[in-house]
PDB file of C-alpha atoms in Angstrom:
ATOM      1  CA  MET A   1       0.000   0.000   0.000  1.00  0.00           C
ATOM      2  CA  LYS A   2       1.321   3.374  -0.944  1.00  0.00           C
ATOM      3  CA  LYS A   3       0.820   6.595   0.905  1.00  0.00           C
ATOM      4  CA  VAL A   4       1.089  10.072  -0.559  1.00  0.00           C
ATOM      5  CA  TRP A   5       2.778  13.158   0.857  1.00  0.00           C
ATOM      6  CA  LYS A   6       0.754  16.098  -0.416  1.00  0.00           C
ATOM      7  CA  PHE A   7       1.834  19.673  -0.839  1.00  0.00           C
ATOM      8  CA  GLY A   8      -0.516  22.524  -1.595  1.00  0.00           C
ATOM      9  CA  VAL A   9       1.945  24.266  -3.915  1.00  0.00           C
ATOM     10  CA  SER A  10       3.212  24.011  -7.468  1.00  0.00           C
ATOM     11  CA  ALA A  11       5.307  21.023  -8.523  1.00  0.00           C
ATOM     12  CA  GLY A  12       8.501  23.056  -8.731  1.00  0.00           C
ATOM     13  CA  LEU A  13       8.013  24.718  -5.387  1.00  0.00           C
ATOM     14  CA  ALA A  14       6.992  21.378  -3.899  1.00  0.00           C
ATOM     15  CA  ALA A  15      10.268  19.885  -5.072  1.00  0.00           C
ATOM     16  CA  ALA A  16      12.169  22.728  -3.456  1.00  0.00           C
ATOM     17  CA  MET A  17      10.227  22.429  -0.212  1.00  0.00           C
ATOM     18  CA  LEU A  18      10.674  18.653  -0.169  1.00  0.00           C
ATOM     19  CA  ALA A  19      14.378  19.255  -0.359  1.00  0.00           C
ATOM     20  CA  GLY A  20      14.094  20.969   2.975  1.00  0.00           C
ATOM     21  CA  CYS A  21      14.518  17.785   3.695  1.00  0.00           C
ATOM     22  CA  GLY A  22      30.285  15.632   0.993  1.00  0.00           C
ATOM     23  CA  GLN A  23      33.130  15.546   2.554  1.00  0.00           C
ATOM     24  CA  GLU A  24      34.373  12.732   4.762  1.00  0.00           C
ATOM     25  CA  ALA A  25      33.940  13.231   8.486  1.00  0.00           C
ATOM     26  CA  ALA A  26      37.036  14.140  10.473  1.00  0.00           C
ATOM     27  CA  PRO A  27      38.833  11.153  12.015  1.00  0.00           C
ATOM     28  CA  ALA A  28      37.595  10.122  15.437  1.00  0.00           C
ATOM     29  CA  GLU A  29      41.112  10.161  16.875  1.00  0.00           C
ATOM     30  CA  GLN A  30      40.919  13.957  16.931  1.00  0.00           C
ATOM     31  CA  GLU A  31      38.568  13.638  19.924  1.00  0.00           C
ATOM     32  CA  THR A  32      39.954  13.609  23.439  1.00  0.00           C
ATOM     33  CA  ALA A  33      40.193  10.334  25.357  1.00  0.00           C
ATOM     34  CA  THR A  34      37.574  11.484  27.867  1.00  0.00           C
ATOM     35  CA  GLU A  35      35.013  12.429  25.205  1.00  0.00           C
ATOM     36  CA  ALA A  36      35.424   9.623  22.698  1.00  0.00           C
ATOM     37  CA  PRO A  37      34.263   6.088  23.479  1.00  0.00           C
ATOM     38  CA  ALA A  38      36.660   3.498  22.135  1.00  0.00           C
ATOM     39  CA  ALA A  39      33.982   1.703  20.152  1.00  0.00           C
ATOM     40  CA  THR A  40      30.550   2.607  18.806  1.00  0.00           C
ATOM     41  CA  GLU A  41      29.143  -0.623  20.278  1.00  0.00           C
ATOM     42  CA  ALA A  42      29.324   1.094  23.670  1.00  0.00           C
ATOM     43  CA  ALA A  43      26.473   3.424  22.618  1.00  0.00           C
ATOM     44  CA  PHE A  44      23.897   0.622  22.412  1.00  0.00           C
ATOM     45  CA  PRO A  45      21.289   0.062  23.527  1.00  0.00           C
ATOM     46  CA  VAL A  46      20.263   3.696  23.160  1.00  0.00           C
ATOM     47  CA  THR A  47      16.869   5.286  23.771  1.00  0.00           C
ATOM     48  CA  LEU A  48      15.987   8.428  21.847  1.00  0.00           C
ATOM     49  CA  THR A  49      12.820  10.500  21.606  1.00  0.00           C
ATOM     50  CA  ASP A  50      11.722  11.201  18.041  1.00  0.00           C
ATOM     51  CA  ALA A  51       9.765  14.094  16.518  1.00  0.00           C
ATOM     52  CA  VAL A  52       6.395  12.610  17.479  1.00  0.00           C
ATOM     53  CA  GLY A  53       7.406  12.123  21.095  1.00  0.00           C
ATOM     54  CA  GLU A  54       7.922   8.374  20.859  1.00  0.00           C
ATOM     55  CA  GLU A  55      10.737   6.885  22.909  1.00  0.00           C
ATOM     56  CA  ILE A  56      12.595   4.577  20.544  1.00  0.00           C
ATOM     57  CA  THR A  57      15.031   2.067  21.977  1.00  0.00           C
ATOM     58  CA  ILE A  58      17.620   0.767  19.527  1.00  0.00           C
ATOM     59  CA  GLU A  59      19.128  -2.375  20.984  1.00  0.00           C
ATOM     60  CA  GLU A  60      22.019  -2.858  18.572  1.00  0.00           C
ATOM     61  CA  GLU A  61      23.892  -0.857  15.994  1.00  0.00           C
ATOM     62  CA  PRO A  62      21.738  -0.814  12.834  1.00  0.00           C
ATOM     63  CA  LYS A  63      23.220  -2.681   9.893  1.00  0.00           C
ATOM     64  CA  ALA A  64      20.452  -1.828   7.419  1.00  0.00           C
ATOM     65  CA  ILE A  65      18.966   1.677   7.150  1.00  0.00           C
ATOM     66  CA  VAL A  66      16.143   3.152   5.082  1.00  0.00           C
ATOM     67  CA  SER A  67      16.036   6.920   4.641  1.00  0.00           C
ATOM     68  CA  MET A  68      12.776   8.514   3.563  1.00  0.00           C
ATOM     69  CA  VAL A  69      14.036  12.012   2.677  1.00  0.00           C
ATOM     70  CA  PRO A  70      17.165  13.406   0.980  1.00  0.00           C
ATOM     71  CA  SER A  71      18.378  15.330   4.029  1.00  0.00           C
ATOM     72  CA  ASN A  72      18.502  12.181   6.173  1.00  0.00           C
ATOM     73  CA  THR A  73      20.333  10.387   3.371  1.00  0.00           C
ATOM     74  CA  GLU A  74      22.945  13.124   3.015  1.00  0.00           C
ATOM     75  CA  ILE A  75      23.572  13.078   6.751  1.00  0.00           C
ATOM     76  CA  ALA A  76      23.901   9.285   6.771  1.00  0.00           C
ATOM     77  CA  TYR A  77      26.452   9.255   3.965  1.00  0.00           C
ATOM     78  CA  GLU A  78      28.390  12.107   5.529  1.00  0.00           C
ATOM     79  CA  LEU A  79      28.640  10.072   8.723  1.00  0.00           C
ATOM     80  CA  GLY A  80      30.103   7.129   6.820  1.00  0.00           C
ATOM     81  CA  LEU A  81      26.923   5.039   6.866  1.00  0.00           C
ATOM     82  CA  GLY A  82      26.661   4.583   3.098  1.00  0.00           C
ATOM     83  CA  GLU A  83      27.262   0.831   3.138  1.00  0.00           C
ATOM     84  CA  LYS A  84      24.323   0.400   5.503  1.00  0.00           C
ATOM     85  CA  MET A  85      21.803   2.162   3.272  1.00  0.00           C
ATOM     86  CA  VAL A  86      19.300  -0.315   1.800  1.00  0.00           C
ATOM     87  CA  GLY A  87      16.573   2.138   0.770  1.00  0.00           C
ATOM     88  CA  VAL A  88      16.297   5.821  -0.111  1.00  0.00           C
ATOM     89  CA  SER A  89      13.636   8.104  -1.573  1.00  0.00           C
ATOM     90  CA  ASP A  90      13.162   8.796  -5.267  1.00  0.00           C
ATOM     91  CA  PHE A  91      14.320  12.381  -4.646  1.00  0.00           C
ATOM     92  CA  ASP A  92      17.738  11.384  -3.352  1.00  0.00           C
ATOM     93  CA  ASN A  93      20.300  12.786  -5.756  1.00  0.00           C
ATOM     94  CA  TYR A  94      23.306  13.249  -3.447  1.00  0.00           C
ATOM     95  CA  PRO A  95      25.798  11.751  -3.052  1.00  0.00           C
ATOM     96  CA  GLU A  96      26.096   9.821  -6.318  1.00  0.00           C
ATOM     97  CA  GLU A  97      26.231   6.508  -4.439  1.00  0.00           C
ATOM     98  CA  ALA A  98      22.637   7.052  -3.319  1.00  0.00           C
ATOM     99  CA  ALA A  99      21.484   6.548  -6.905  1.00  0.00           C
ATOM    100  CA  LYS A 100      22.494   2.863  -6.663  1.00  0.00           C
ATOM    101  CA  VAL A 101      20.371   2.204  -3.574  1.00  0.00           C
ATOM    102  CA  GLU A 102      16.875   0.716  -3.785  1.00  0.00           C
ATOM    103  CA  LYS A 103      14.177   3.381  -4.088  1.00  0.00           C
ATOM    104  CA  ILE A 104      11.235   3.331  -1.715  1.00  0.00           C
ATOM    105  CA  GLY A 105       9.205   6.147  -3.307  1.00  0.00           C
ATOM    106  CA  GLY A 106       9.130   9.890  -3.440  1.00  0.00           C
ATOM    107  CA  GLN A 107       6.066  11.848  -2.421  1.00  0.00           C
ATOM    108  CA  GLU A 108       4.658   8.355  -2.271  1.00  0.00           C
ATOM    109  CA  PHE A 109       6.404   5.692  -0.260  1.00  0.00           C
ATOM    110  CA  ASN A 110       5.937   1.989  -0.734  1.00  0.00           C
ATOM    111  CA  VAL A 111       5.276   0.315   2.586  1.00  0.00           C
ATOM    112  CA  GLU A 112       5.695  -3.232   1.228  1.00  0.00           C
ATOM    113  CA  LYS A 113       9.001  -2.354  -0.423  1.00  0.00           C
ATOM    114  CA  ILE A 114      10.369  -0.927   2.825  1.00  0.00           C
ATOM    115  CA  ILE A 115       9.330  -4.021   4.774  1.00  0.00           C
ATOM    116  CA  SER A 116      10.932  -6.279   2.154  1.00  0.00           C
ATOM    117  CA  LEU A 117      14.267  -4.498   2.634  1.00  0.00           C
ATOM    118  CA  GLN A 118      14.296  -5.649   6.288  1.00  0.00           C
ATOM    119  CA  PRO A 119      15.766  -2.435   7.689  1.00  0.00           C
ATOM    120  CA  ASP A 120      16.945  -2.278  11.291  1.00  0.00           C
ATOM    121  CA  ILE A 121      15.736   1.323  11.345  1.00  0.00           C
ATOM    122  CA  VAL A 122      13.722   3.637   9.087  1.00  0.00           C
ATOM    123  CA  LEU A 123      14.657   7.304   9.255  1.00  0.00           C
ATOM    124  CA  ALA A 124      11.338   9.022   8.544  1.00  0.00           C
ATOM    125  CA  HIS A 125      10.876  12.781   8.688  1.00  0.00           C
ATOM    126  CA  GLU A 126       8.541  15.171  10.453  1.00  0.00           C
ATOM    127  CA  SER A 127       7.715  16.871   7.140  1.00  0.00           C
ATOM    128  CA  GLY A 128       6.054  13.637   5.973  1.00  0.00           C
ATOM    129  CA  LEU A 129       3.642  13.389   8.881  1.00  0.00           C
ATOM    130  CA  GLY A 130      -0.075  13.786   8.390  1.00  0.00           C
ATOM    131  CA  VAL A 131      -0.772  11.992   5.149  1.00  0.00           C
ATOM    132  CA  GLY A 132       2.110   9.604   5.846  1.00  0.00           C
ATOM    133  CA  ASP A 133       0.991   8.629   9.354  1.00  0.00           C
ATOM    134  CA  ALA A 134      -0.911   5.513   8.328  1.00  0.00           C
ATOM    135  CA  GLY A 135       1.999   4.171   6.301  1.00  0.00           C
ATOM    136  CA  LEU A 136       4.431   4.741   9.140  1.00  0.00           C
ATOM    137  CA  GLN A 137       2.067   2.935  11.507  1.00  0.00           C
ATOM    138  CA  GLN A 138       1.938   0.005   9.078  1.00  0.00           C
ATOM    139  CA  LEU A 139       5.703  -0.182   9.291  1.00  0.00           C
ATOM    140  CA  ARG A 140       5.601  -0.120  13.088  1.00  0.00           C
ATOM    141  CA  ASP A 141       2.894  -2.797  13.110  1.00  0.00           C
ATOM    142  CA  ALA A 142       5.160  -4.934  10.925  1.00  0.00           C
ATOM    143  CA  GLY A 143       7.886  -4.695  13.536  1.00  0.00           C
ATOM    144  CA  VAL A 144       9.974  -2.117  11.698  1.00  0.00           C
ATOM    145  CA  LYS A 145      11.770   0.405  13.903  1.00  0.00           C
ATOM    146  CA  VAL A 146      10.653   3.860  12.742  1.00  0.00           C
ATOM    147  CA  PHE A 147      12.405   6.981  13.965  1.00  0.00           C
ATOM    148  CA  VAL A 148      10.836  10.301  12.908  1.00  0.00           C
ATOM    149  CA  VAL A 149      13.566  12.906  12.504  1.00  0.00           C
ATOM    150  CA  ASN A 150      12.770  16.508  13.458  1.00  0.00           C
ATOM    151  CA  ASN A 151      12.108  19.031  10.699  1.00  0.00           C
ATOM    152  CA  ALA A 152      15.061  21.308  11.386  1.00  0.00           C
ATOM    153  CA  VAL A 153      14.621  24.958  10.406  1.00  0.00           C
ATOM    154  CA  SER A 154      17.893  26.426  11.650  1.00  0.00           C
ATOM    155  CA  PHE A 155      21.582  25.566  11.651  1.00  0.00           C
ATOM    156  CA  GLU A 156      21.437  24.743  15.371  1.00  0.00           C
ATOM    157  CA  GLU A 157      18.566  22.340  14.767  1.00  0.00           C
ATOM    158  CA  VAL A 158      20.495  20.708  11.923  1.00  0.00           C
ATOM    159  CA  TYR A 159      23.407  20.146  14.289  1.00  0.00           C
ATOM    160  CA  GLU A 160      20.966  18.482  16.707  1.00  0.00           C
ATOM    161  CA  THR A 161      19.590  16.313  13.891  1.00  0.00           C
ATOM    162  CA  ILE A 162      23.057  15.177  12.852  1.00  0.00           C
ATOM    163  CA  ASP A 163      23.852  14.342  16.476  1.00  0.00           C
ATOM    164  CA  THR A 164      20.616  12.367  16.833  1.00  0.00           C
ATOM    165  CA  ILE A 165      21.128  10.346  13.643  1.00  0.00           C
ATOM    166  CA  GLY A 166      24.685   9.670  14.758  1.00  0.00           C
ATOM    167  CA  LYS A 167      23.447   8.272  18.073  1.00  0.00           C
ATOM    168  CA  ALA A 168      20.715   6.221  16.409  1.00  0.00           C
ATOM    169  CA  ALA A 169      23.005   4.724  13.782  1.00  0.00           C
ATOM    170  CA  GLY A 170      26.208   4.173  15.733  1.00  0.00           C
ATOM    171  CA  ALA A 171      28.159   7.117  14.363  1.00  0.00           C
ATOM    172  CA  GLN A 172      28.164   9.479  17.311  1.00  0.00           C
ATOM    173  CA  GLU A 173      31.823  10.433  17.066  1.00  0.00           C
ATOM    174  CA  GLU A 174      31.544  11.043  13.333  1.00  0.00           C
ATOM    175  CA  ALA A 175      28.537  13.268  14.059  1.00  0.00           C
ATOM    176  CA  LYS A 176      30.480  15.300  16.598  1.00  0.00           C
ATOM    177  CA  ALA A 177      33.298  15.798  14.123  1.00  0.00           C
ATOM    178  CA  GLU A 178      30.887  16.827  11.355  1.00  0.00           C
ATOM    179  CA  ILE A 179      29.116  19.351  13.577  1.00  0.00           C
ATOM    180  CA  ALA A 180      32.438  20.857  14.667  1.00  0.00           C
ATOM    181  CA  GLU A 181      33.535  21.156  11.033  1.00  0.00           C
ATOM    182  CA  MET A 182      30.284  22.837  10.009  1.00  0.00           C
ATOM    183  CA  LYS A 183      30.488  25.337  12.866  1.00  0.00           C
ATOM    184  CA  GLU A 184      34.041  26.190  11.902  1.00  0.00           C
ATOM    185  CA  GLU A 185      33.046  26.780   8.279  1.00  0.00           C
ATOM    186  CA  VAL A 186      30.135  28.991   9.316  1.00  0.00           C
ATOM    187  CA  ALA A 187      32.389  31.041  11.603  1.00  0.00           C
ATOM    188  CA  GLU A 188      34.888  31.619   8.786  1.00  0.00           C
ATOM    189  CA  ILE A 189      32.150  32.846   6.439  1.00  0.00           C
ATOM    190  CA  GLU A 190      30.625  35.108   9.092  1.00  0.00           C
ATOM    191  CA  GLU A 191      34.014  36.614   9.885  1.00  0.00           C
ATOM    192  CA  LYS A 192      34.577  37.428   6.221  1.00  0.00           C
ATOM    193  CA  ALA A 193      31.042  38.806   5.802  1.00  0.00           C
ATOM    194  CA  ALA A 194      31.534  41.100   8.785  1.00  0.00           C
ATOM    195  CA  THR A 195      34.011  43.094   6.679  1.00  0.00           C
ATOM    196  CA  VAL A 196      31.207  44.192   4.338  1.00  0.00           C
ATOM    197  CA  LYS A 197      30.695  47.915   4.870  1.00  0.00           C
ATOM    198  CA  GLU A 198      27.441  48.338   2.938  1.00  0.00           C
ATOM    199  CA  PRO A 199      25.079  45.386   3.466  1.00  0.00           C
ATOM    200  CA  LYS A 200      22.892  44.557   0.470  1.00  0.00           C
ATOM    201  CA  LYS A 201      19.161  43.932   0.382  1.00  0.00           C
ATOM    202  CA  VAL A 202      18.358  40.537  -1.135  1.00  0.00           C
ATOM    203  CA  PHE A 203      15.141  39.024  -2.456  1.00  0.00           C
ATOM    204  CA  VAL A 204      15.168  35.227  -2.612  1.00  0.00           C
ATOM    205  CA  GLU A 205      12.761  33.672  -5.101  1.00  0.00           C
ATOM    206  CA  VAL A 206      12.031  30.000  -4.394  1.00  0.00           C
ATOM    207  CA  GLY A 207       8.997  29.665  -6.668  1.00  0.00           C
ATOM    208  CA  SER A 208       7.413  31.642  -9.510  1.00  0.00           C
ATOM    209  CA  ASP A 209       4.484  29.654 -10.870  1.00  0.00           C
ATOM    210  CA  PRO A 210       1.660  30.363 -10.399  1.00  0.00           C
ATOM    211  CA  GLU A 211       2.737  32.780  -7.658  1.00  0.00           C
ATOM    212  CA  ILE A 212       6.083  34.179  -6.583  1.00  0.00           C
ATOM    213  CA  PHE A 213       7.222  32.542  -3.368  1.00  0.00           C
ATOM    214  CA  THR A 214       9.979  33.723  -1.073  1.00  0.00           C
ATOM    215  CA  THR A 215      11.329  32.904   2.360  1.00  0.00           C
ATOM    216  CA  GLY A 216      10.746  35.111   5.378  1.00  0.00           C
ATOM    217  CA  SER A 217      11.900  34.719   8.949  1.00  0.00           C
ATOM    218  CA  GLY A 218      12.271  31.260  10.462  1.00  0.00           C
ATOM    219  CA  THR A 219      13.871  29.735   7.369  1.00  0.00           C
ATOM    220  CA  PHE A 220      17.391  28.617   6.458  1.00  0.00           C
ATOM    221  CA  LEU A 221      17.616  31.239   3.740  1.00  0.00           C
ATOM    222  CA  ASP A 222      16.679  34.069   6.094  1.00  0.00           C
ATOM    223  CA  GLU A 223      19.243  32.798   8.601  1.00  0.00           C
ATOM    224  CA  MET A 224      21.849  32.571   5.852  1.00  0.00           C
ATOM    225  CA  LEU A 225      21.267  36.168   4.777  1.00  0.00           C
ATOM    226  CA  GLY A 226      21.831  37.285   8.360  1.00  0.00           C
ATOM    227  CA  MET A 227      25.022  35.222   8.566  1.00  0.00           C
ATOM    228  CA  ILE A 228      26.457  36.889   5.463  1.00  0.00           C
ATOM    229  CA  ASN A 229      25.538  40.387   6.631  1.00  0.00           C
ATOM    230  CA  ALA A 230      22.717  40.919   4.139  1.00  0.00           C
ATOM    231  CA  GLU A 231      19.115  42.100   4.560  1.00  0.00           C
ATOM    232  CA  ASN A 232      16.208  39.869   3.585  1.00  0.00           C
ATOM    233  CA  ALA A 233      13.760  41.924   1.502  1.00  0.00           C
ATOM    234  CA  ALA A 234      11.024  39.670   2.908  1.00  0.00           C
ATOM    235  CA  GLY A 235      12.373  39.594   6.431  1.00  0.00           C
ATOM    236  CA  ASP A 236       9.179  41.045   7.871  1.00  0.00           C
ATOM    237  CA  LEU A 237       7.247  38.018   6.617  1.00  0.00           C
ATOM    238  CA  GLU A 238       7.346  34.553   8.147  1.00  0.00           C
ATOM    239  CA  GLY A 239       8.108  31.183   6.611  1.00  0.00           C
ATOM    240  CA  TRP A 240       7.666  30.283   2.934  1.00  0.00           C
ATOM    241  CA  VAL A 241       5.179  32.862   1.655  1.00  0.00           C
ATOM    242  CA  SER A 242       3.878  34.297  -1.595  1.00  0.00           C
ATOM    243  CA  MET A 243       4.791  37.908  -2.361  1.00  0.00           C
ATOM    244  CA  ASP A 244       3.113  40.292  -4.760  1.00  0.00           C
ATOM    245  CA  PRO A 245       5.357  41.368  -7.678  1.00  0.00           C
ATOM    246  CA  GLU A 246       4.620  45.035  -6.953  1.00  0.00           C
ATOM    247  CA  ALA A 247       5.796  44.571  -3.365  1.00  0.00           C
ATOM    248  CA  ILE A 248       9.041  43.056  -4.661  1.00  0.00           C
ATOM    249  CA  VAL A 249       9.570  46.014  -6.982  1.00  0.00           C
ATOM    250  CA  ASP A 250       8.804  48.452  -4.158  1.00  0.00           C
ATOM    251  CA  SER A 251      11.391  46.740  -1.922  1.00  0.00           C
ATOM    252  CA  ASN A 252      13.994  47.396  -4.665  1.00  0.00           C
ATOM    253  CA  PRO A 253      16.488  44.638  -3.750  1.00  0.00           C
ATOM    254  CA  ASP A 254      20.154  45.019  -4.670  1.00  0.00           C
ATOM    255  CA  VAL A 255      20.345  41.305  -5.476  1.00  0.00           C
ATOM    256  CA  ILE A 256      17.748  38.721  -6.480  1.00  0.00           C
ATOM    257  CA  VAL A 257      18.620  35.083  -5.811  1.00  0.00           C
ATOM    258  CA  THR A 258      16.563  32.354  -7.473  1.00  0.00           C
ATOM    259  CA  THR A 259      16.661  28.725  -6.374  1.00  0.00           C
ATOM    260  CA  GLU A 260      14.521  27.507  -9.277  1.00  0.00           C
ATOM    261  CA  GLY A 261      17.292  26.873 -11.772  1.00  0.00           C
ATOM    262  CA  ALA A 262      17.410  23.088 -11.314  1.00  0.00           C
ATOM    263  CA  TYR A 263      13.826  22.580 -12.454  1.00  0.00           C
ATOM    264  CA  ASN A 264      13.149  25.845 -14.288  1.00  0.00           C
ATOM    265  CA  PRO A 265      15.958  26.447 -16.814  1.00  0.00           C
ATOM    266  CA  GLY A 266      16.570  30.129 -17.446  1.00  0.00           C
ATOM    267  CA  ALA A 267      15.010  31.186 -14.136  1.00  0.00           C
ATOM    268  CA  ALA A 268      17.346  34.163 -13.766  1.00  0.00           C
ATOM    269  CA  ASP A 269      16.704  35.346 -17.326  1.00  0.00           C
ATOM    270  CA  GLN A 270      12.977  35.122 -16.713  1.00  0.00           C
ATOM    271  CA  ILE A 271      13.295  37.443 -13.723  1.00  0.00           C
ATOM    272  CA  MET A 272      15.504  39.842 -15.689  1.00  0.00           C
ATOM    273  CA  SER A 273      12.804  40.158 -18.362  1.00  0.00           C
ATOM    274  CA  ARG A 274       9.805  40.126 -16.011  1.00  0.00           C
ATOM    275  CA  SER A 275       7.312  42.886 -16.686  1.00  0.00           C
ATOM    276  CA  GLY A 276       7.663  45.806 -14.260  1.00  0.00           C
ATOM    277  CA  PHE A 277      11.069  44.715 -12.926  1.00  0.00           C
ATOM    278  CA  GLY A 278      13.147  46.889 -15.250  1.00  0.00           C
ATOM    279  CA  GLU A 279      13.790  49.602 -12.638  1.00  0.00           C
ATOM    280  CA  VAL A 280      14.697  47.201  -9.818  1.00  0.00           C
ATOM    281  CA  THR A 281      18.334  47.730  -8.833  1.00  0.00           C
ATOM    282  CA  ALA A 282      19.135  44.005  -9.023  1.00  0.00           C
ATOM    283  CA  VAL A 283      17.875  43.875 -12.606  1.00  0.00           C
ATOM    284  CA  LYS A 284      19.574  47.092 -13.698  1.00  0.00           C
ATOM    285  CA  GLU A 285      22.854  45.876 -12.172  1.00  0.00           C
ATOM    286  CA  LYS A 286      22.342  42.359 -13.594  1.00  0.00           C
ATOM    287  CA  ALA A 287      22.601  41.011 -10.066  1.00  0.00           C
ATOM    288  CA  VAL A 288      20.066  38.193 -10.536  1.00  0.00           C
ATOM    289  CA  VAL A 289      21.780  34.944  -9.571  1.00  0.00           C
ATOM    290  CA  GLU A 290      20.881  31.256  -9.492  1.00  0.00           C
ATOM    291  CA  VAL A 291      21.832  29.211  -6.398  1.00  0.00           C
ATOM    292  CA  ASP A 292      21.452  25.436  -6.025  1.00  0.00           C
ATOM    293  CA  SER A 293      18.197  24.842  -4.161  1.00  0.00           C
ATOM    294  CA  ASP A 294      19.333  21.598  -2.541  1.00  0.00           C
ATOM    295  CA  MET A 295      22.378  23.241  -0.991  1.00  0.00           C
ATOM    296  CA  VAL A 296      20.423  26.023   0.694  1.00  0.00           C
ATOM    297  CA  THR A 297      17.261  24.216   1.754  1.00  0.00           C
ATOM    298  CA  ARG A 298      18.175  20.642   2.686  1.00  0.00           C
ATOM    299  CA  SER A 299      18.648  20.313   6.403  1.00  0.00           C
ATOM    300  CA  GLY A 300      21.953  18.484   6.140  1.00  0.00           C
ATOM    301  CA  PRO A 301      25.735  18.818   5.998  1.00  0.00           C
ATOM    302  CA  ARG A 302      25.775  20.718   2.694  1.00  0.00           C
ATOM    303  CA  LEU A 303      24.144  23.777   4.253  1.00  0.00           C
ATOM    304  CA  THR A 304      27.577  25.282   4.857  1.00  0.00           C
ATOM    305  CA  ASP A 305      28.400  24.846   1.164  1.00  0.00           C
ATOM    306  CA  GLY A 306      25.097  26.539   0.423  1.00  0.00           C
ATOM    307  CA  LEU A 307      25.968  29.378   2.762  1.00  0.00           C
ATOM    308  CA  GLU A 308      29.215  29.947   0.888  1.00  0.00           C
ATOM    309  CA  GLU A 309      27.402  29.882  -2.462  1.00  0.00           C
ATOM    310  CA  MET A 310      24.910  32.413  -1.155  1.00  0.00           C
ATOM    311  CA  ALA A 311      27.761  34.648   0.019  1.00  0.00           C
ATOM    312  CA  LYS A 312      29.401  34.480  -3.425  1.00  0.00           C
ATOM    313  CA  ALA A 313      26.088  35.326  -5.084  1.00  0.00           C
ATOM    314  CA  VAL A 314      25.446  38.399  -2.928  1.00  0.00           C
ATOM    315  CA  TYR A 315      29.006  39.643  -2.402  1.00  0.00           C
ATOM    316  CA  PRO A 316      31.084  38.316  -5.326  1.00  0.00           C
ATOM    317  CA  GLU A 317      33.574  41.132  -4.739  1.00  0.00           C
ATOM    318  CA  VAL A 318      34.294  39.714  -1.266  1.00  0.00           C
ATOM    319  CA  PHE A 319      33.858  35.965  -1.631  1.00  0.00           C
ATOM    320  CA  SER A 320      34.991  35.230  -5.191  1.00  0.00           C
ATOM    321  CA  GLU A 321      38.252  33.340  -5.237  1.00  0.00           C
TER     322      GLU A 321
END
């Protein structure tokens, strides 16, 4: 039986929102003797509380893992768990190795397929709750261990998610190293951005059909703009929201960033030629830039890469190599 995750938005925007869902981790020997257990086996059994408040006890280190969203998959691979992955979603496109893993569905997930893969744990996601509840319960009823990962909306929450998946999957030390590396990268970018004397106003377009969607406060992209010393033209709004074209023109952003390029070729050119946008500073200065949606919206390890790409898009004079 298949269950469907529904989104009340356009297909392109839905793909971007679903995404809101590598480098190798630093070696464990960098940890101090007092902080680093000698072996991951020492972490089991472990009891963790998931996003729906269920206490999940994992008796042994999982040897077979199913990930239901791309962000969980990217975290798992980053923590060195790639060989344990037996199922991933149809949307998983990173890293390349994920393409070789059995697919369990996209906005739909195949309950029977997941059960047949005999996973020790299924990493579900809070964003799939609601319509997906019945399917997840079927998995639980079949004896499958389901852990619902929180829907992180900030860098700090992503760090917590990485730590949790590390504990659940037997990669706690790798998770600690990854979090430390991400924090260091963020600090370096923020330090460089602090040298900007004249912060720019930025409008981020994450959807354009049938309405223009942007990201207000409480989103990764809003947090990123703050980190790079830029002003969000939609900062007085909240969450993923539609914005009237006239309001965008009135805000007169210095830079327009579009995340639609992956599924809407020529997205930047379309904005440049959009009716009524000719007098917007970003258009006059040809400062309309495409940024990879997955890197700036997926709640995983690549967020720091996305932050750097955003910095280059807004302040190329500062961040271009």
